[in-house]
Amino acid sequence: MRLIPSALLLGAFLLSSPVVAQDRVQRDFCADRPGQGTPACVLDQGRWQVELGLFDVSRQSDDSAKTRAWDAGDLLVRYGLTGLTELQMGLTSWNHQTVTDRASGAREVSKGVGDLTLALRHSLANPDGSGVSVAVQGFVTAPTGARDIRADGFEGGVILPVSLPLDADWSLSLSPRVGWVSNADGEGRHAAYTMVAGLGRDIGQWNLGAELWISRDDDPAQPTTQSTFDLTAAWSPPALPDTQLDFGVDLGLNDDSPDVAFGVGVARRF
C-alpha cells in the first residue's frame, strides 16, 4: 500500500502533456537523475519537473556484517522561480535496510519514510546547460523521517556544479560538495566532502555516462572515505520529449563503499 502514491504519481506525469507558450523557446531537457552528480542547468521560469526513483537497491559486505538496502519513491520536485533560480524539494517515500551480523546471525532492520530536503539552485553562467555552465546550490535536510532513518538534527551544505562541453557529443561535469552532517553518536556535527566527476555522451535519444564518486566523512568516531565507479543511461522517448527513463549502477571501489547499487527512475517536465 505504501507504493500506491508513487505509482499514481508515475502514471499522472507520464500521461500529462506539458503546456508551453508557443512563442517561448524552452531549454533542453535536463534532469538531476541518474547518477550522483548535480547538473548546472536550471529550469525555465514557471516550469515544473518531477523526478522519481522507482526503486534503488544496494548491497555491502565486510568481515563483520552484511547490509542490504532498498528505496522506493525517491522523489525530487523542481520549480523554476526565475530564469536563473529554481527551488527543489526531495523526499524518499520508503527506505528499508537490513544489517546481518556475520558471527551471530542477528538482524537489525530499519525502515520508514526518509528526511525532507529543500534546496535552491542559482545559475552563475548558462542556465540552459549550454557552453560552460556553472551554478551554486545550497540545501538543508530536516529530520522528518522515521525514527530509525532520520538524521540527528538538521543538516545542510553547498554544491558547485560545473558542466563543460568537450565537443558536439561529449561533456564533462564536476560536482564538488561540502556538507555539515550529524556525528554518528548523535552529538554534534562534522564536515563531509564529496566530489563527482563524470563524462557524458549523447547517442540519438540516449545519454550514456560514466562517473567517479568520492566522499570523505570526517566523523570524529570513525572517519571514512567512500568511492564508486558509476555507469548511467537515460532515454528520452521521441513521442515524449519532456520525459526521461533512466538506469544507473554503482560499483564500490573500496571496503567502506557499497559493493554494488542499482536504480531505475523516470523524470517528467511540465
Short mmCIF file of C-alpha atoms in Angstrom, two decimals:
data_model
loop_
_atom_site.label_atom_id
_atom_site.label_comp_id
_atom_site.label_asym_id
_atom_site.label_seq_id
_atom_site.Cartn_x
_atom_site.Cartn_y
_atom_site.Cartn_z
CA MET A 1 0.00 0.00 0.00
CA ARG A 2 2.91 2.38 0.66
CA LEU A 3 3.86 2.25 -3.04
CA ILE A 4 0.42 3.39 -4.29
CA PRO A 5 1.17 7.17 -4.09
CA SER A 6 4.35 6.69 -6.10
CA ALA A 7 2.53 4.58 -8.70
CA LEU A 8 -0.24 7.18 -9.04
CA LEU A 9 2.32 9.96 -9.42
CA LEU A 10 4.21 7.99 -12.05
CA GLY A 11 1.06 7.43 -14.09
CA ALA A 12 -0.01 11.05 -13.78
CA PHE A 13 3.16 12.63 -15.05
CA LEU A 14 3.69 10.13 -17.85
CA LEU A 15 0.19 10.82 -19.20
CA SER A 16 0.19 14.58 -18.67
CA SER A 17 1.03 16.89 -21.56
CA PRO A 18 3.05 19.97 -20.62
CA VAL A 19 1.69 23.29 -21.85
CA VAL A 20 4.33 25.66 -23.22
CA ALA A 21 3.79 29.08 -24.71
CA GLN A 22 4.28 28.86 -28.44
CA ASP A 23 6.47 31.99 -28.58
CA ARG A 24 8.92 30.75 -25.95
CA VAL A 25 11.93 28.62 -26.82
CA GLN A 26 12.19 26.12 -23.99
CA ARG A 27 15.51 24.85 -22.72
CA ASP A 28 16.77 21.37 -23.42
CA PHE A 29 15.51 18.72 -21.04
CA CYS A 30 17.93 18.37 -18.13
CA ALA A 31 17.36 16.09 -15.14
CA ASP A 32 19.24 15.51 -11.89
CA ARG A 33 18.77 11.77 -12.50
CA PRO A 34 20.56 9.43 -12.95
CA GLY A 35 23.97 9.40 -11.31
CA GLN A 36 25.30 11.01 -8.15
CA GLY A 37 26.45 14.27 -9.72
CA THR A 38 24.49 17.54 -9.78
CA PRO A 39 23.79 19.29 -13.10
CA ALA A 40 24.37 23.03 -13.53
CA CYS A 41 21.19 23.60 -15.58
CA VAL A 42 18.18 25.50 -14.18
CA LEU A 43 14.53 25.14 -15.19
CA ASP A 44 12.74 27.83 -17.17
CA GLN A 45 10.71 30.26 -15.07
CA GLY A 46 7.33 28.78 -14.19
CA ARG A 47 8.20 25.23 -15.26
CA TRP A 48 7.88 22.17 -13.03
CA GLN A 49 9.86 18.96 -13.16
CA VAL A 50 9.17 15.78 -11.22
CA GLU A 51 11.88 13.10 -10.90
CA LEU A 52 11.06 9.76 -9.33
CA GLY A 53 13.29 6.84 -8.37
CA LEU A 54 11.10 3.80 -8.89
CA PHE A 55 13.45 1.61 -6.87
CA ASP A 56 17.07 1.62 -5.73
CA VAL A 57 18.84 -1.39 -4.22
CA SER A 58 22.33 -1.77 -2.74
CA ARG A 59 24.49 -4.46 -1.13
CA GLN A 60 27.56 -4.20 1.06
CA SER A 61 29.56 -6.91 2.85
CA ASP A 62 32.61 -6.91 5.09
CA ASP A 63 34.14 -9.26 7.66
CA SER A 64 31.61 -8.37 10.36
CA ALA A 65 28.27 -7.70 8.64
CA LYS A 66 26.16 -7.80 5.51
CA THR A 67 23.98 -4.81 4.62
CA ARG A 68 21.07 -4.87 2.17
CA ALA A 69 19.04 -1.75 1.42
CA TRP A 70 16.31 -0.69 -0.97
CA ASP A 71 14.40 2.54 -1.50
CA ALA A 72 11.13 3.19 -3.34
CA GLY A 73 9.69 6.51 -4.42
CA ASP A 74 12.82 8.69 -4.21
CA LEU A 75 11.05 11.93 -5.18
CA LEU A 76 12.53 15.24 -6.37
CA VAL A 77 10.25 18.15 -7.32
CA ARG A 78 11.84 21.16 -9.08
CA TYR A 79 10.29 24.55 -9.91
CA GLY A 80 11.77 27.44 -11.89
CA LEU A 81 11.42 30.57 -9.74
CA THR A 82 13.18 32.78 -12.28
CA GLY A 83 15.24 32.15 -15.38
CA LEU A 84 18.29 31.80 -13.14
CA THR A 85 16.97 30.19 -9.94
CA GLU A 86 14.99 27.06 -9.13
CA LEU A 87 13.53 25.64 -5.94
CA GLN A 88 13.76 21.92 -5.11
CA MET A 89 12.11 19.56 -2.65
CA GLY A 90 13.31 16.00 -2.14
CA LEU A 91 11.86 13.10 -0.15
CA THR A 92 12.27 9.31 -0.22
CA SER A 93 8.85 7.70 0.25
CA TRP A 94 10.16 4.44 1.68
CA ASN A 95 13.50 3.13 2.93
CA HIS A 96 14.31 -0.39 4.11
CA GLN A 97 17.70 -1.58 5.39
CA THR A 98 18.74 -4.91 6.90
CA VAL A 99 22.10 -5.40 8.64
CA THR A 100 23.05 -9.00 9.42
CA ASP A 101 25.84 -9.81 11.87
CA ARG A 102 28.05 -12.50 10.33
CA ALA A 103 29.09 -14.04 13.65
CA SER A 104 25.73 -14.31 15.40
CA GLY A 105 23.29 -14.10 12.50
CA ALA A 106 21.36 -11.36 14.33
CA ARG A 107 19.47 -8.99 12.05
CA GLU A 108 18.76 -5.31 12.57
CA VAL A 109 16.04 -3.80 10.37
CA SER A 110 15.50 -0.06 9.79
CA LYS A 111 12.59 1.17 7.68
CA GLY A 112 10.37 4.17 7.10
CA VAL A 113 9.99 7.46 5.27
CA GLY A 114 13.16 9.43 4.64
CA ASP A 115 14.07 13.02 5.56
CA LEU A 116 12.86 16.12 3.70
CA THR A 117 15.43 18.15 1.75
CA LEU A 118 14.92 21.70 0.45
CA ALA A 119 17.35 23.34 -1.98
CA LEU A 120 17.90 26.42 -4.12
CA ARG A 121 19.99 26.29 -7.30
CA HIS A 122 21.18 29.55 -8.85
CA SER A 123 22.91 29.72 -12.22
CA LEU A 124 26.14 31.69 -12.48
CA ALA A 125 26.61 31.03 -16.22
CA ASN A 126 24.47 29.49 -18.98
CA PRO A 127 21.36 28.34 -17.05
CA ASP A 128 20.20 26.27 -20.03
CA GLY A 129 23.22 24.00 -19.65
CA SER A 130 24.85 25.07 -22.91
CA GLY A 131 28.51 26.02 -23.15
CA VAL A 132 30.39 26.28 -19.87
CA SER A 133 27.56 26.09 -17.35
CA VAL A 134 28.11 26.91 -13.66
CA ALA A 135 25.71 27.07 -10.72
CA VAL A 136 25.67 27.16 -6.94
CA GLN A 137 23.21 25.12 -4.87
CA GLY A 138 22.51 25.36 -1.17
CA PHE A 139 20.48 22.71 0.62
CA VAL A 140 19.14 21.83 4.05
CA THR A 141 17.78 18.50 5.26
CA ALA A 142 15.20 18.38 8.06
CA PRO A 143 14.97 15.29 10.32
CA THR A 144 11.39 14.49 9.35
CA GLY A 145 11.86 10.79 8.60
CA ALA A 146 11.09 7.66 10.59
CA ARG A 147 12.97 7.22 13.88
CA ASP A 148 15.40 4.60 12.53
CA ILE A 149 16.01 6.51 9.29
CA ARG A 150 16.19 10.22 10.07
CA ALA A 151 19.31 12.24 10.78
CA ASP A 152 20.07 13.51 14.29
CA GLY A 153 19.10 17.12 13.60
CA PHE A 154 19.24 19.50 10.66
CA GLU A 155 21.99 19.04 8.08
CA GLY A 156 23.00 21.13 5.07
CA GLY A 157 25.66 22.11 2.61
CA VAL A 158 26.68 23.73 -0.66
CA ILE A 159 27.29 22.26 -4.14
CA LEU A 160 29.08 23.98 -7.03
CA PRO A 161 28.08 22.07 -10.21
CA VAL A 162 30.04 22.77 -13.40
CA SER A 163 29.41 21.42 -16.91
CA LEU A 164 31.90 21.75 -19.78
CA PRO A 165 31.24 20.63 -23.37
CA LEU A 166 34.22 18.78 -24.83
CA ASP A 167 32.81 18.57 -28.36
CA ALA A 168 29.43 18.17 -30.08
CA ASP A 169 28.76 14.85 -28.31
CA TRP A 170 30.87 14.63 -25.17
CA SER A 171 30.63 16.66 -21.96
CA LEU A 172 32.48 16.80 -18.64
CA SER A 173 30.70 17.51 -15.36
CA LEU A 174 32.08 18.27 -11.89
CA SER A 175 30.12 18.46 -8.62
CA PRO A 176 32.22 19.49 -5.61
CA ARG A 177 30.15 19.47 -2.41
CA VAL A 178 30.72 20.45 1.22
CA GLY A 179 28.23 19.29 3.84
CA TRP A 180 27.60 19.69 7.57
CA VAL A 181 26.28 16.37 8.92
CA SER A 182 25.44 14.71 12.23
CA ASN A 183 28.01 12.74 14.21
CA ALA A 184 27.41 9.01 14.36
CA ASP A 185 26.84 9.19 18.15
CA GLY A 186 24.11 11.83 17.68
CA GLU A 187 26.11 14.54 19.46
CA GLY A 188 27.37 17.46 17.39
CA ARG A 189 28.17 17.97 13.70
CA HIS A 190 31.14 17.50 11.41
CA ALA A 191 32.14 18.22 7.82
CA ALA A 192 31.78 15.88 4.86
CA TYR A 193 33.26 16.45 1.40
CA THR A 194 32.21 14.94 -1.92
CA MET A 195 33.45 15.19 -5.49
CA VAL A 196 31.75 13.70 -8.53
CA ALA A 197 33.45 13.83 -11.93
CA GLY A 198 31.59 12.46 -14.93
CA LEU A 199 31.73 12.07 -18.69
CA GLY A 200 28.56 12.00 -20.78
CA ARG A 201 27.78 11.32 -24.43
CA ASP A 202 24.60 11.74 -26.46
CA ILE A 203 23.76 8.94 -28.90
CA GLY A 204 20.43 9.57 -30.58
CA GLN A 205 17.71 9.56 -27.91
CA TRP A 206 20.14 8.16 -25.33
CA ASN A 207 22.58 9.84 -22.98
CA LEU A 208 25.26 7.50 -21.64
CA GLY A 209 27.56 8.42 -18.79
CA ALA A 210 30.35 7.26 -16.50
CA GLU A 211 31.39 8.97 -13.29
CA LEU A 212 33.71 8.68 -10.34
CA TRP A 213 32.23 9.47 -6.90
CA ILE A 214 34.48 10.11 -3.88
CA SER A 215 33.18 11.12 -0.44
CA ARG A 216 35.11 11.88 2.75
CA ASP A 217 33.21 11.86 6.06
CA ASP A 218 35.18 13.33 8.98
CA ASP A 219 33.10 11.75 11.74
CA PRO A 220 35.13 12.08 14.99
CA ALA A 221 34.45 8.46 15.97
CA GLN A 222 35.39 6.85 12.65
CA PRO A 223 36.35 8.92 9.59
CA THR A 224 35.61 7.12 6.33
CA THR A 225 36.28 7.58 2.63
CA GLN A 226 33.93 6.02 0.11
CA SER A 227 34.33 5.79 -3.65
CA THR A 228 32.36 4.25 -6.51
CA PHE A 229 32.52 3.98 -10.27
CA ASP A 230 29.09 4.64 -11.76
CA LEU A 231 27.51 3.90 -15.14
CA THR A 232 24.31 5.65 -16.22
CA ALA A 233 21.89 5.57 -19.16
CA ALA A 234 18.96 7.89 -19.85
CA TRP A 235 16.44 7.53 -22.70
CA SER A 236 14.11 10.25 -23.97
CA PRO A 237 11.19 8.72 -25.93
CA PRO A 238 10.74 10.54 -29.29
CA ALA A 239 7.00 10.86 -28.68
CA LEU A 240 7.55 12.33 -25.19
CA PRO A 241 10.32 14.96 -25.46
CA ASP A 242 9.77 16.14 -21.87
CA THR A 243 10.14 12.67 -20.38
CA GLN A 244 13.17 10.57 -19.43
CA LEU A 245 13.59 6.96 -18.33
CA ASP A 246 16.91 6.20 -16.66
CA PHE A 247 19.06 3.46 -15.21
CA GLY A 248 22.20 3.51 -13.09
CA VAL A 249 24.64 1.09 -11.48
CA ASP A 250 27.32 1.96 -8.90
CA LEU A 251 30.32 -0.28 -8.28
CA GLY A 252 32.20 0.08 -4.99
CA LEU A 253 35.94 0.77 -5.19
CA ASN A 254 36.85 0.25 -1.52
CA ASP A 255 35.63 -1.62 1.58
CA ASP A 256 33.76 1.38 3.01
CA SER A 257 31.53 1.66 -0.07
CA PRO A 258 28.53 -0.45 -1.10
CA ASP A 259 29.69 -3.37 -3.24
CA VAL A 260 27.02 -2.64 -5.84
CA ALA A 261 23.94 -0.44 -6.18
CA PHE A 262 21.33 -0.30 -8.94
CA GLY A 263 18.45 2.04 -9.63
CA VAL A 264 15.69 2.78 -12.15
CA GLY A 265 13.79 6.06 -12.41
CA VAL A 266 11.80 8.47 -14.52
CA ALA A 267 11.60 12.25 -14.92
CA ARG A 268 8.91 14.48 -16.44
CA ARG A 269 8.85 18.22 -17.18
CA PHE A 270 5.58 20.18 -17.12
#
